[in-house]
């Protein structure tokens, strides 16, 4: 029995931690894929040994990015469907579950995109923050419906994921104006929607998304621009139904400032939160594959999907 996960799992975990692989939905797909590789290539001789390996792989992936709830939701989907009394049967169940998960992910994003596109009118301009494949799915579907859409794209410091958004929009033929984050308010009068994704959504409808989203939402509210959050149900954080809070990931200060520059400034502390929380009162609609919801009603969908709570199947039975 291995005491370390399969190298493919360690690679996937490192890529997620470094943000080589990023974006909540993409992280979830990578996690399911890594579990499938772990299962396919396992040399475990007993069903129990196989399960121990799989839980270790899931824990390794789980520890990478605390805020992106898509990750534990993906692990839960696969682990809850891992059944069988032989290693072969268990292996097959993981492969089937991981593949099914990926198919559902793609389908959910397409459906969500078509629903979100209904909010966009021909000639509309959207303002984006960071890079969200769920948000882009709405624009893509609107364009496919023949609507002409333009975009003001915030560059989104510190990692400039706005550049990824700009490129993806250009590939759809959408005219793009790239602006620095500080220019957002100036350009809000020129846009019809703020369109963002989410890394996690809490039971009260709070939206956890890339740092800067909450400030943008407050400004958009002040300017009367509707704020639309595209988030497939994978982003719903089930533990918030039972009072848990969502941990905000703090990342390396080197993403913000280099060593030499920092030394030159003098004795400062640097903080790099990856996400912030936008309260529900600043959000007009959360668009999911099950329809659009006012944020205060999202808990209804959470209850339907998760019941009253959830398990943590990556922990060893004695630790749960
Ligand atoms: P999709 C990203 O986080 C952004 O905050 C984006 O809005 C969110 O994930 C959702 O992305 P990060 O991984 O799942 O860049 O919609 O820290 O692609």
XYZ file of N, CA, C and O in Angstrom, residues 8 21 28 41 70 120 141 181 189 193 220 223 241 266 276 283 288-289 292 306 317 320:
88
model
N 0.726 11.494 -10.083
C -0.216 12.344 -10.834
C -1.083 13.158 -9.872
O -1.466 14.292 -10.177
N -3.201 25.403 -12.502
C -4.589 25.004 -12.763
C -5.443 25.846 -11.834
O -5.268 25.794 -10.615
N -12.019 21.572 -9.986
C -12.849 20.396 -9.691
C -12.599 19.286 -10.708
O -12.462 18.108 -10.349
N -4.344 3.324 -11.526
C -2.967 2.838 -11.409
C -2.638 2.306 -10.025
O -1.483 2.022 -9.726
N -15.590 23.944 -4.846
C -15.753 22.981 -5.933
C -14.857 21.767 -5.708
O -15.184 20.656 -6.122
N -28.812 38.895 -20.885
C -28.024 39.819 -21.717
C -28.810 40.173 -22.979
O -29.314 39.283 -23.664
N -22.948 31.951 -24.850
C -24.302 31.560 -25.267
C -25.046 32.749 -25.872
O -25.779 32.595 -26.850
N -7.735 47.800 -12.529
C -8.810 47.638 -11.534
C -9.307 48.987 -11.019
O -10.499 49.181 -10.803
N -20.355 53.471 -15.814
C -21.454 54.153 -16.512
C -21.611 53.665 -17.946
O -22.648 53.871 -18.567
N -24.066 45.455 -17.278
C -24.035 44.406 -16.243
C -22.620 44.288 -15.709
O -21.668 44.438 -16.469
N -21.015 49.171 -8.251
C -22.031 48.917 -9.280
C -23.423 49.217 -8.728
O -24.254 49.817 -9.411
N -24.001 52.829 -8.802
C -24.245 53.348 -10.147
C -25.514 52.755 -10.763
O -25.858 53.075 -11.895
N -24.629 25.806 5.611
C -26.007 25.596 6.069
C -26.039 25.275 7.560
O -27.051 25.421 8.222
N 11.249 49.229 2.979
C 11.488 49.214 4.428
C 10.627 48.181 5.117
O 10.121 47.261 4.474
N -12.700 37.728 -1.608
C -13.457 38.493 -0.619
C -14.917 38.064 -0.675
O -15.303 37.225 -1.504
N -25.979 41.751 -4.686
C -26.032 40.815 -5.824
C -27.463 40.772 -6.351
O -28.406 40.634 -5.574
N -27.440 29.718 -11.994
C -26.940 28.350 -11.898
C -27.534 27.534 -13.041
O -28.387 28.029 -13.782
N -27.150 26.262 -13.119
C -27.727 25.395 -14.152
C -29.172 25.015 -13.810
O -29.885 24.457 -14.638
N -32.042 30.887 -12.353
C -31.429 32.009 -11.644
C -32.166 32.237 -10.331
O -33.380 32.039 -10.246
N -28.125 19.091 -1.136
C -27.283 18.506 -0.092
C -28.054 18.031 1.135
O -27.445 17.534 2.084
N -12.262 6.890 8.704
C -13.501 6.717 9.464
C -13.362 7.144 10.932
O -14.244 7.790 11.479
N -13.768 11.012 11.581
C -14.963 11.770 11.171
C -15.876 12.087 12.336
O -15.901 11.391 13.305
